[in-house]
Tab-separated table of C-alpha atoms in Angstrom:
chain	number	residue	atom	x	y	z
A	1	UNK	CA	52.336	-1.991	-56.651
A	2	UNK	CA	54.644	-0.637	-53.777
A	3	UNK	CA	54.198	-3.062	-50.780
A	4	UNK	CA	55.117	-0.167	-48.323
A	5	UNK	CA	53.549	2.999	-50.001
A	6	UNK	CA	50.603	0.887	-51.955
A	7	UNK	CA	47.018	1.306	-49.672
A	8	UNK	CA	45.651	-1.662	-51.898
A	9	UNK	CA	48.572	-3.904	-51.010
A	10	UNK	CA	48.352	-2.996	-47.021
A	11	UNK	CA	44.883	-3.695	-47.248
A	12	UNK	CA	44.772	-7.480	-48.962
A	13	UNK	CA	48.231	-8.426	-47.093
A	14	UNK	CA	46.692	-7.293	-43.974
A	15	UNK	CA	43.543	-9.257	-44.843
A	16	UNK	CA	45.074	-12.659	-45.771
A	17	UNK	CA	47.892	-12.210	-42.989
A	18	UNK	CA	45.044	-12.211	-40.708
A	19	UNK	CA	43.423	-15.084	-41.972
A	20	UNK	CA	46.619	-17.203	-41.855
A	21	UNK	CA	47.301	-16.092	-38.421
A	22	UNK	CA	43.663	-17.533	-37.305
A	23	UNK	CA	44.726	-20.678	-39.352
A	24	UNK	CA	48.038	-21.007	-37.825
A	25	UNK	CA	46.193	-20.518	-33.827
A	26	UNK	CA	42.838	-22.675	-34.299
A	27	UNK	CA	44.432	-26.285	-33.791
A	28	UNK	CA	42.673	-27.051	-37.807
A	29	UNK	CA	43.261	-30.786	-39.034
A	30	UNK	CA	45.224	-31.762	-41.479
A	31	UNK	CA	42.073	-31.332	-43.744
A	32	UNK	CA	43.317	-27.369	-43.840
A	33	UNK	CA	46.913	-28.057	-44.808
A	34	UNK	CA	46.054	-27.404	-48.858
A	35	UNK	CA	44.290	-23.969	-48.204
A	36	UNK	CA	46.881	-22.830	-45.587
A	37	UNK	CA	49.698	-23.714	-48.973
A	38	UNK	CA	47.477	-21.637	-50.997
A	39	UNK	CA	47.392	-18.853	-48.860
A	40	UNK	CA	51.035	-18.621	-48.425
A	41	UNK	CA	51.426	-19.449	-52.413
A	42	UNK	CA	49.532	-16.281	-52.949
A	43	UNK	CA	51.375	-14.281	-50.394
A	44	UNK	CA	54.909	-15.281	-52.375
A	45	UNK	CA	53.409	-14.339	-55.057
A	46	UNK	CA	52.322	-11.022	-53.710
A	47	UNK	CA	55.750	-10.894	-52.389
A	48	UNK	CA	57.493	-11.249	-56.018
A	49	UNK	CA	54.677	-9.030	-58.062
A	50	UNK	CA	55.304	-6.304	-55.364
A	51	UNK	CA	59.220	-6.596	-55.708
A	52	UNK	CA	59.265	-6.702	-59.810
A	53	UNK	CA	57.380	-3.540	-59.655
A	54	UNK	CA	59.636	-2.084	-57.915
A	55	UNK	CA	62.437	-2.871	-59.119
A	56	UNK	CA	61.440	-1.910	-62.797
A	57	UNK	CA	60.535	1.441	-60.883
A	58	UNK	CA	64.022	2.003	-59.428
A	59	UNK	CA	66.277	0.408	-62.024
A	60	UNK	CA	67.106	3.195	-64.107
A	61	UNK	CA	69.720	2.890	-67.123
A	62	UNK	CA	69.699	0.055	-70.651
A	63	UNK	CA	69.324	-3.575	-69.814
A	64	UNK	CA	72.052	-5.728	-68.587
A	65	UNK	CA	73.755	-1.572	-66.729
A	66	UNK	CA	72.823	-3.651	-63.144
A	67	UNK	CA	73.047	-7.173	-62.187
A	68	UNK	CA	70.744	-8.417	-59.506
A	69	UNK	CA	72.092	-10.641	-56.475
A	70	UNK	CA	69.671	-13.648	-56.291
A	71	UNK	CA	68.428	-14.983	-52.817
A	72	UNK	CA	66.940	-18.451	-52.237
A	73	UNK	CA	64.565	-18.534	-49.144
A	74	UNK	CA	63.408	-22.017	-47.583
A	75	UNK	CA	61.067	-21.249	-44.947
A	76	UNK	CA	57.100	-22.141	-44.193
A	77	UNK	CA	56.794	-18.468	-42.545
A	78	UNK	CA	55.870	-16.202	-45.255
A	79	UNK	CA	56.278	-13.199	-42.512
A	80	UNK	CA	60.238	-14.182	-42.696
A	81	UNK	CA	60.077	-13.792	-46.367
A	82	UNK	CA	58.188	-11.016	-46.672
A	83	UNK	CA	60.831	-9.508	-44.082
A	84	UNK	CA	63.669	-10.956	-45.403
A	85	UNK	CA	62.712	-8.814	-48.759
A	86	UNK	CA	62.321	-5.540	-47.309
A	87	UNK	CA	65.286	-5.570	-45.665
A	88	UNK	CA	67.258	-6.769	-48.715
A	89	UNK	CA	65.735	-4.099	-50.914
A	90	UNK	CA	65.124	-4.101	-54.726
A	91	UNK	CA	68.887	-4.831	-55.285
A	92	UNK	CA	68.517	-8.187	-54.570
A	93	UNK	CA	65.709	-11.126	-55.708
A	94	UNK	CA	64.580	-13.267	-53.107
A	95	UNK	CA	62.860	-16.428	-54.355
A	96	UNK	CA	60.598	-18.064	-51.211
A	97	UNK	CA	60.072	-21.923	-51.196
A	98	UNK	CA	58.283	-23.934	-48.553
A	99	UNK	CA	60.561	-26.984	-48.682
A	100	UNK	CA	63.533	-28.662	-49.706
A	101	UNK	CA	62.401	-30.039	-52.793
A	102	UNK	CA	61.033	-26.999	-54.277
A	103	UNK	CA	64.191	-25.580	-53.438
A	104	UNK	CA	66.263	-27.997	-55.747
A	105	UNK	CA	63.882	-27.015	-58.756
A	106	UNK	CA	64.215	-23.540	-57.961
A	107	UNK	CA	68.015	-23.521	-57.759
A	108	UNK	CA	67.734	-25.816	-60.902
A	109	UNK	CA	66.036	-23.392	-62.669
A	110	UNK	CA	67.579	-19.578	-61.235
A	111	UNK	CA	70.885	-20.221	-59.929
A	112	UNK	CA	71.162	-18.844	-56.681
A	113	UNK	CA	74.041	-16.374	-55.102
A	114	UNK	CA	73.169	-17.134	-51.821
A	115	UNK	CA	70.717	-19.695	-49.934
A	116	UNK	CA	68.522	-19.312	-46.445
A	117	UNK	CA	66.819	-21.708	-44.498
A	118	UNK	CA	65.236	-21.567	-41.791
A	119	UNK	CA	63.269	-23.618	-38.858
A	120	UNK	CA	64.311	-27.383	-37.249
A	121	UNK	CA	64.479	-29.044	-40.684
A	122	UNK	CA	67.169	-25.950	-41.924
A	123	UNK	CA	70.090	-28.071	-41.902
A	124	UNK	CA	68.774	-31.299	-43.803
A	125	UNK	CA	67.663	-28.850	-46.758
A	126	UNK	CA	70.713	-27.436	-46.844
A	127	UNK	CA	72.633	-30.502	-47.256
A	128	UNK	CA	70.180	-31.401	-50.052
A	129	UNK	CA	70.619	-29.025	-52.112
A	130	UNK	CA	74.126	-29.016	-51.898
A	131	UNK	CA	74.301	-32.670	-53.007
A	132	UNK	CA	72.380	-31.158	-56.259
A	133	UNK	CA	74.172	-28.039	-56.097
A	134	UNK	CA	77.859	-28.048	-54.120
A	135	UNK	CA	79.144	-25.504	-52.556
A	136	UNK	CA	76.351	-22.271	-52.599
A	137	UNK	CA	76.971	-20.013	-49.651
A	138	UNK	CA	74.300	-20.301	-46.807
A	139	UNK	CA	72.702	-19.351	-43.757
A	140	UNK	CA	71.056	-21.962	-41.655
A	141	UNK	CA	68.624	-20.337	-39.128
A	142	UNK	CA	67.575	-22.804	-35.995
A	143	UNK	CA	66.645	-22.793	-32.827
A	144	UNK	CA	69.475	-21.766	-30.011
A	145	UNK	CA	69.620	-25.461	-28.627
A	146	UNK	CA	69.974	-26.979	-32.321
A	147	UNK	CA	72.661	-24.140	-33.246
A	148	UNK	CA	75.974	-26.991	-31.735
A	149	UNK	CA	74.687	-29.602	-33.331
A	150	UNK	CA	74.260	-27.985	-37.023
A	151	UNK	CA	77.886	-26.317	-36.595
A	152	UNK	CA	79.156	-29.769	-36.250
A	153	UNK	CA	77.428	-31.066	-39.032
A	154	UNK	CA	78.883	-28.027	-41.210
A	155	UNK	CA	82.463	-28.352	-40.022
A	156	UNK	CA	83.650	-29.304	-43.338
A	157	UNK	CA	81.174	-28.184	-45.329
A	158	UNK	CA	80.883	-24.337	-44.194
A	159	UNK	CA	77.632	-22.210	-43.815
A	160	UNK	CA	76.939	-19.146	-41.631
A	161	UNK	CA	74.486	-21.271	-38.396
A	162	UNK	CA	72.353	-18.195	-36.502
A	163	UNK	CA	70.177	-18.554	-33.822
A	164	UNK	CA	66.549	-18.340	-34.819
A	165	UNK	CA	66.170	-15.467	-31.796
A	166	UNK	CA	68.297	-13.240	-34.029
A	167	UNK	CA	65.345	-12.297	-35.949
A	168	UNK	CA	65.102	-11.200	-39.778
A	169	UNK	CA	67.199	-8.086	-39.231
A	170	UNK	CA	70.083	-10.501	-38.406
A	171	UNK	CA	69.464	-12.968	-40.744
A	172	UNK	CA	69.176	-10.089	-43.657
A	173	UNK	CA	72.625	-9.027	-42.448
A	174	UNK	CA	74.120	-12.343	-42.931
A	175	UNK	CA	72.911	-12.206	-46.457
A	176	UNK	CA	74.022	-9.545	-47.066
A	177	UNK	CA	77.459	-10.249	-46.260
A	178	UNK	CA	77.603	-13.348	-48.175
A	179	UNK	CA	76.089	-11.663	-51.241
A	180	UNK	CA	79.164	-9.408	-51.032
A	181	UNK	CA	81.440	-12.125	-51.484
A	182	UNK	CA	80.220	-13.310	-54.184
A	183	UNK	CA	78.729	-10.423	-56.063
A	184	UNK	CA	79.146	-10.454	-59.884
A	185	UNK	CA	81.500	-7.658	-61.220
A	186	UNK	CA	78.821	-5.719	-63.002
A	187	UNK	CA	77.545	-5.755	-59.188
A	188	UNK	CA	80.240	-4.068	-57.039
A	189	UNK	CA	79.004	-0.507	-57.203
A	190	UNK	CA	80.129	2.570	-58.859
A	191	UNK	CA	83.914	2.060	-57.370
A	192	UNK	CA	85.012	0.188	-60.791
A	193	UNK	CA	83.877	3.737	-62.794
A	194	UNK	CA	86.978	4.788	-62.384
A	195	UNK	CA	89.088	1.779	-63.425
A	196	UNK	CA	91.657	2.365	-66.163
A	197	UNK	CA	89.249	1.226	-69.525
A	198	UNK	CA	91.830	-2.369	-69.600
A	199	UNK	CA	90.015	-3.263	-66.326
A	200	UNK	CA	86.250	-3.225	-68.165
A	201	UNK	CA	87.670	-4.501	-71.456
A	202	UNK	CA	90.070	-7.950	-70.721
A	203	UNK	CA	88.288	-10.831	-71.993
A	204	UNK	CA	88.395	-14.697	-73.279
A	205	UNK	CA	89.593	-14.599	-76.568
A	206	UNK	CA	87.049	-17.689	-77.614
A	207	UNK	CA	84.648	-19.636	-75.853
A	208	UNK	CA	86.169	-22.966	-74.430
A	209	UNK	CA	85.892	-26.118	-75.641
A	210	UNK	CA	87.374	-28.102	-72.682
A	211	UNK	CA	88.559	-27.805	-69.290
A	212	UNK	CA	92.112	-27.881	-70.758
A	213	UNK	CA	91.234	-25.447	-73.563
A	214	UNK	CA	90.056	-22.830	-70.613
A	215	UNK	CA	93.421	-23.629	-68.816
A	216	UNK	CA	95.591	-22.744	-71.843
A	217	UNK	CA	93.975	-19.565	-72.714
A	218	UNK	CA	95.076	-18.197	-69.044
A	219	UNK	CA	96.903	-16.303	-68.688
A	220	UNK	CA	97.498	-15.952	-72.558
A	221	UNK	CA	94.887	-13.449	-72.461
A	222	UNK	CA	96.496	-10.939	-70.554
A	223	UNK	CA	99.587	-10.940	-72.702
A	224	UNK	CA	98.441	-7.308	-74.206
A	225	UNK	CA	97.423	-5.908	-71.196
A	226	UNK	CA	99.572	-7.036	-68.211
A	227	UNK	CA	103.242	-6.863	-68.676
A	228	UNK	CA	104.461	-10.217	-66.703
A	229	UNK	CA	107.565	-12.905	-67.563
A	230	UNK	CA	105.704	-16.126	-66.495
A	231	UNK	CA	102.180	-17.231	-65.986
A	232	UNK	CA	100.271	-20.102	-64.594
A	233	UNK	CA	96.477	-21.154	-65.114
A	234	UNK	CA	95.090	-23.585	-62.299
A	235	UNK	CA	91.484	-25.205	-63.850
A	236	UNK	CA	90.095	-27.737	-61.633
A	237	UNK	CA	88.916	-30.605	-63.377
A	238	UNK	CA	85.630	-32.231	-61.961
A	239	UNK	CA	86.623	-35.998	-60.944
A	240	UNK	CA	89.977	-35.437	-61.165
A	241	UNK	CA	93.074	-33.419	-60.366
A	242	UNK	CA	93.693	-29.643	-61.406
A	243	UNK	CA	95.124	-28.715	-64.855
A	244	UNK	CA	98.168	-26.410	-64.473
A	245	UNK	CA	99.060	-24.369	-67.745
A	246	UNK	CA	102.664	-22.550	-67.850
A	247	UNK	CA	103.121	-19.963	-70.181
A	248	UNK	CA	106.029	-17.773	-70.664
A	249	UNK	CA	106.550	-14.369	-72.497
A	250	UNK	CA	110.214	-13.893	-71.493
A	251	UNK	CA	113.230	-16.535	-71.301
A	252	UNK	CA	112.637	-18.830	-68.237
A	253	UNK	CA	114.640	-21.494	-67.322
A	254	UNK	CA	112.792	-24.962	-67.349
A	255	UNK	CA	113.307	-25.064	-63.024
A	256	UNK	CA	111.758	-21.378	-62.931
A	257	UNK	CA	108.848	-22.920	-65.217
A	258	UNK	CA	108.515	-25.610	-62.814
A	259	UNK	CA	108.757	-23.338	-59.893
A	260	UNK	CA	105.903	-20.927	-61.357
A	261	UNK	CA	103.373	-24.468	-61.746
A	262	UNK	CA	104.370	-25.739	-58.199
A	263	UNK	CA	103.856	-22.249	-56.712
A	264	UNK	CA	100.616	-21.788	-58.701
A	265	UNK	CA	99.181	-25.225	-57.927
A	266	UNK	CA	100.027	-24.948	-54.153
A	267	UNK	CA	98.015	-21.529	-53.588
A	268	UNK	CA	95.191	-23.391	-55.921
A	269	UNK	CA	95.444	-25.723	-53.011
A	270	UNK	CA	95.203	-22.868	-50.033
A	271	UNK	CA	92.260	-20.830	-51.623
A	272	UNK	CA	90.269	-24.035	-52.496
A	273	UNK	CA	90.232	-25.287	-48.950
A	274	UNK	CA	92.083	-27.852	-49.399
A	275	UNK	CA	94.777	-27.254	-47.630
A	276	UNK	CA	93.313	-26.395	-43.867
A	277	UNK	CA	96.939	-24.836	-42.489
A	278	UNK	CA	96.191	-20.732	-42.003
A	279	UNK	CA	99.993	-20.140	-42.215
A	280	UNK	CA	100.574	-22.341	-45.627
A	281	UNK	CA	100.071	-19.254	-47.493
A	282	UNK	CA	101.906	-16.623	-45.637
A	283	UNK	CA	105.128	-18.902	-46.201
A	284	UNK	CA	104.249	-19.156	-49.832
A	285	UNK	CA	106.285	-15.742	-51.417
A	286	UNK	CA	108.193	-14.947	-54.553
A	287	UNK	CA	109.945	-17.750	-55.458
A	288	UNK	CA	113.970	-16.581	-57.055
A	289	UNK	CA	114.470	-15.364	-59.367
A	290	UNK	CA	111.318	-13.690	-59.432
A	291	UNK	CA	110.861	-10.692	-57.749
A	292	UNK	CA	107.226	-9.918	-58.033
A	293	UNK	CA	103.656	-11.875	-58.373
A	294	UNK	CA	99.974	-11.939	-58.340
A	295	UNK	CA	97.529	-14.098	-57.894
A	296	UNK	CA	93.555	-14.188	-58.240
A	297	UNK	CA	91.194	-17.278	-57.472
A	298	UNK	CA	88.413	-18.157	-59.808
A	299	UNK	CA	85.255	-18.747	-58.053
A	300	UNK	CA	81.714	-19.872	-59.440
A	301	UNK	CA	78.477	-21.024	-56.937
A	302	UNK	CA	80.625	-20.308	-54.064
A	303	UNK	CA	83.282	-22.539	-55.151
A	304	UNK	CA	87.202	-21.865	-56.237
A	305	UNK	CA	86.999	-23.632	-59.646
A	306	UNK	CA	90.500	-21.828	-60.468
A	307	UNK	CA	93.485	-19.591	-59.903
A	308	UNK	CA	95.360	-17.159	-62.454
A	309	UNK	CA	98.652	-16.533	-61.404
A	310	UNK	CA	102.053	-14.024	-62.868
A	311	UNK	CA	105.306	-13.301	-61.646
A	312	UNK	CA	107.693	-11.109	-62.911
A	313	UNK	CA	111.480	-9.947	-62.683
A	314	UNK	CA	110.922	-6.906	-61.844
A	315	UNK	CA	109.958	-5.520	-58.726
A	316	UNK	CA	106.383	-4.291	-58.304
A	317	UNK	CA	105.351	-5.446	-61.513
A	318	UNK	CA	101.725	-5.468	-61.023
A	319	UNK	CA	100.733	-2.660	-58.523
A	320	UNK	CA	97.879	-1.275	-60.355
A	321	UNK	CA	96.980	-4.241	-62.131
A	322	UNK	CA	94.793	-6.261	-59.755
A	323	UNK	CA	91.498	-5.117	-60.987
A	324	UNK	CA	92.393	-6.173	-65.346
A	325	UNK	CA	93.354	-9.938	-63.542
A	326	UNK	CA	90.139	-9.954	-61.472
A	327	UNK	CA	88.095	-8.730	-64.676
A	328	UNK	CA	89.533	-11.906	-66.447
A	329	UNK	CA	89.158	-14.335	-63.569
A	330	UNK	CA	85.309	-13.201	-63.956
A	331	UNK	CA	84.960	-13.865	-67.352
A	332	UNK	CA	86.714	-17.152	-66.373
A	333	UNK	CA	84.616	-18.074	-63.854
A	334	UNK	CA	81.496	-17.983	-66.651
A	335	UNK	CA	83.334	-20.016	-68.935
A	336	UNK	CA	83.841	-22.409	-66.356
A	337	UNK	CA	80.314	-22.442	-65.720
A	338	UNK	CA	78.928	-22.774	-69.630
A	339	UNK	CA	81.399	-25.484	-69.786
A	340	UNK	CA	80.621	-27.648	-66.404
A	341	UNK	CA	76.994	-27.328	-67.363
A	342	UNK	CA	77.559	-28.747	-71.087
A	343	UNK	CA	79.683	-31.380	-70.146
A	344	UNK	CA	77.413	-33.083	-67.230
A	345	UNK	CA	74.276	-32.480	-69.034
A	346	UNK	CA	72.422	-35.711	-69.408
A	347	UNK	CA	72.498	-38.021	-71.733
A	348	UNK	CA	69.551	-40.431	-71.410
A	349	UNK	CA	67.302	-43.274	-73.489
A	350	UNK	CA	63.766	-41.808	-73.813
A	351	UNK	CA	62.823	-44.188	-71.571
A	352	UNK	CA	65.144	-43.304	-68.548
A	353	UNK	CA	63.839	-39.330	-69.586
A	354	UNK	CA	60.613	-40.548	-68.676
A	355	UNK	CA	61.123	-41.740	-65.544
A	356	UNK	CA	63.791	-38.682	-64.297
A	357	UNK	CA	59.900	-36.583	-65.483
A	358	UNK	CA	58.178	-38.290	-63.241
A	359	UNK	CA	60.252	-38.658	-60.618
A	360	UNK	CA	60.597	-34.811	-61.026
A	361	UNK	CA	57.094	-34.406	-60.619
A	362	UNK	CA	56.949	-35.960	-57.339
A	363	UNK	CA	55.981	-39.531	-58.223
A	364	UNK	CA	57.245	-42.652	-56.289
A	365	UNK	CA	59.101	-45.644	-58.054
A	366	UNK	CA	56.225	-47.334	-57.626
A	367	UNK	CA	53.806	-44.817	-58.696
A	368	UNK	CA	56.040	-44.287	-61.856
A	369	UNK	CA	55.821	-47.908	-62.598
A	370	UNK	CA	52.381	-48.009	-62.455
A	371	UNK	CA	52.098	-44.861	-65.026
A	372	UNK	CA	54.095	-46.342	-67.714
A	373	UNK	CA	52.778	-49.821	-67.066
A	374	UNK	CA	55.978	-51.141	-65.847
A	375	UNK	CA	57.499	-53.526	-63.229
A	376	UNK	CA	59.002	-51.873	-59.817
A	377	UNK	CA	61.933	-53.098	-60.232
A	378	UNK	CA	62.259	-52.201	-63.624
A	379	UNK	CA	62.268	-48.603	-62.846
A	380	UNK	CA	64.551	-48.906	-60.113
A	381	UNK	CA	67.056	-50.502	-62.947
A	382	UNK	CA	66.720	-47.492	-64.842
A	383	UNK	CA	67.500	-45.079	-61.459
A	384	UNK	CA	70.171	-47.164	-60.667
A	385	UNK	CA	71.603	-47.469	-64.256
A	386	UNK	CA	71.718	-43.746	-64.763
A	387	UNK	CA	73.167	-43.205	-61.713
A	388	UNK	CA	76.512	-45.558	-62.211
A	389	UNK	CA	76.271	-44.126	-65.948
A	390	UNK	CA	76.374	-40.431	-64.882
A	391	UNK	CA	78.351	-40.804	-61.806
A	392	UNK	CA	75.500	-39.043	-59.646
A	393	UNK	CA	75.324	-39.830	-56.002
A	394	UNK	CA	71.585	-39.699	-55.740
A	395	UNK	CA	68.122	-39.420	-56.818
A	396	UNK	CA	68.037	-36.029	-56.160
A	397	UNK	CA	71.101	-34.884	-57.953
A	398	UNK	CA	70.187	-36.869	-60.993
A	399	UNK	CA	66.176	-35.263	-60.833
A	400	UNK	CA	68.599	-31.804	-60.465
A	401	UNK	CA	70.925	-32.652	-64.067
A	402	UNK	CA	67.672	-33.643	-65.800
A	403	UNK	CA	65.812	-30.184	-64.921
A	404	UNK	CA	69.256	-28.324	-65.667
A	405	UNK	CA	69.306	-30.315	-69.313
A	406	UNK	CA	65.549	-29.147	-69.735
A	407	UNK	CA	66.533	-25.108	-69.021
A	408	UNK	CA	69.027	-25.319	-71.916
């Protein structure tokens, strides 16, 4: 069904559009509140039938030849949704959500490339699901006199803040732009066609085991394909500092290997955002006796989880060569990702599982006590347990492990 060319689809969106709008202007009670959800349910729903269909109708090609960008929308204006997808087109699937809440279970279970909020409470749901899910790109839309206030509040944390008066064209723009940065190689368009066939071909050699075992097999893996004297792997490790991995293919002195890991750890440091100074990387260059070097951050969920980086004696060593290190740093990145997802899966008594359900589901301490026939405080020993077990800062976050645990 093609929402713009469909009569049938006009017709029925028109019809319940209507309907909400007479909702939305009669002053109802609160008595309304579950049929106004089910409307805009249904018109999500609408939404995502009408964008599947066309997307099977314009994705030509074998399965897994495109990769689609997906969108997280928080808003309670289905109009802003439905907007937000036409002007994002087929190449990208935008998921709509009424609240923050929902939003954590859908990021739990689709991992979003970018997310959008929108309206007064656009800022509070965007720090929540960053507790459960750090560092996704996103674009907080609120009204002009809120705008300050939430660009404060994101100082260290960054997010793109827009007026609410820029309207969806703006707001499908900013998207757009973040989806960009963070689009998946099979993603960037036709430009890597041309690539020599090492570009498309670089790859892990084995599927880590460990943070440390994903350090040490970069930049091993390019030994075949890039010709370079020294290399150093960057792997941060969650709760604690970087790995750095030296490896050498020519004679190096022991100060040149040190050089390479300082040099290597101190960009890790720049691209991260660690380091705030914009000059600290200009006066990073070639350190002697190296005469040439490259360098590309790994980056998962919006996040630099790495760097790859190779110097050389020669001069101009790797002109050419940037795209076979960026295919690599992908593949990285998704190793990094298979692996931070195994290692903080939960690991809980069936009785904690139960509650983390419930709790899941919506439920209250109290109201999960009273299903399994146990004291408050009991279940609050179990929250809190799990918690100081798991090293989770919140409810929320540990609800958000437990649902990643039950995709697999």
């Amino acid at each position: 069904m093609d929402l713009m060319r469909s009569p049938l689809a006009g017709m029925v969106r028109t019809r319940v559009e209507r309907v909400l709008r007479s909702w939305e202007t009669s002053g109802s009670t609160a008595g309304d509140t579950p049929g106004k959800l089910a409307v805009r349910r249904f018109l999500a729903a609408l939404d995502e039938l009408a964008q599947a269909a066309d997307g099977l109708a314009t994705s030509p090609g074998a399965a897994g030849e495109t990769s689609t960008a997906s969108v997280l929308a928080v808003t309670d204006d289905p109009l802003l949704a439905t907007g937000l997808r036409q002007r994002l087109g087929s190449s990208s699937l935008l998921t709509a959500v009424s609240n923050a809440q929902e939003a954590i279970d859908a990021a739990a279970r689709g991992d979003p490339s970018v997310l959008f909020a929108a309206g007064r409470a656009a800022g509070e749901t965007v720090r929540r699901v960053r507790d459960a899910f750090p560092g996704i790109p996103a674009v907080i839309a609120v009204p002009e006199s809120d705008v300050p206030r939430i660009l404060a509040e994101f100082r260290n944390d960054p997010a793109v803040v827009l007026p609410v008066a820029v309207g969806t064209e703006g707001f499908a723009a900013a998207i757009r732009t973040l989806l960009n940065q963070v689009a998946p190689p099979g993603a960037r368009g036709e430009a890597g066609a041309d690539q020599p066939d090492a570009a498309r071909s670089v790859e892990l050699p084995a599927e880590a085991r460990s943070y440390a075992h994903l350090t040490g097999m970069l930049p091993r893996a390019l030994e075949r394909t890039v010709d370079f004297d020294v290399g150093a792997a960057v792997i941060a490790r969650p709760g604690g500092e970087p790995l750095v991995d030296v490896h050498a293919t020519s004679d190096c002195s022991g100060s040149t290997l040190e050089l390479v890991r300082e040099r290597a750890l101190a960009l890790f440091w720049i691209v991260s955002g660690r380091v705030q100074r914009e000059d600290e990387e200009i006066r990073i260059g070639v350190p002697p006796p190296l005469r040439s070097s490259i360098y590309v951050p790994l980056a998962t969920e919006g996040r630099v989880v790495g760097l790859t980086y190779l110097g050389s004696f020669r001069p101009d060593a790797f002109s050419g060569n940037g795209e076979v290190i960026a295919e690599l740093a992908a593949h990285a990145s998704g190793a990094y990702r298979r692996l931070e997802a195994s290692v903080s899966r939960l690991r809980l008594t069936p009785r904690q599982s139960q509650v983390l359900a419930l709790i899941a589901s919506g439920l209250s301490d109290k109201e999960v006590a009273e299903r399994l026939g146990l004291a408050h405080r009991t279940v609050r020993t179990h929250v809190d347990r799990l918690l100081r077990e798991h090293g989770l800062r919140s409810r929320t976050e540990a609800v958000a492990a437990w649902l990643r645990g039950q995709q697999g």
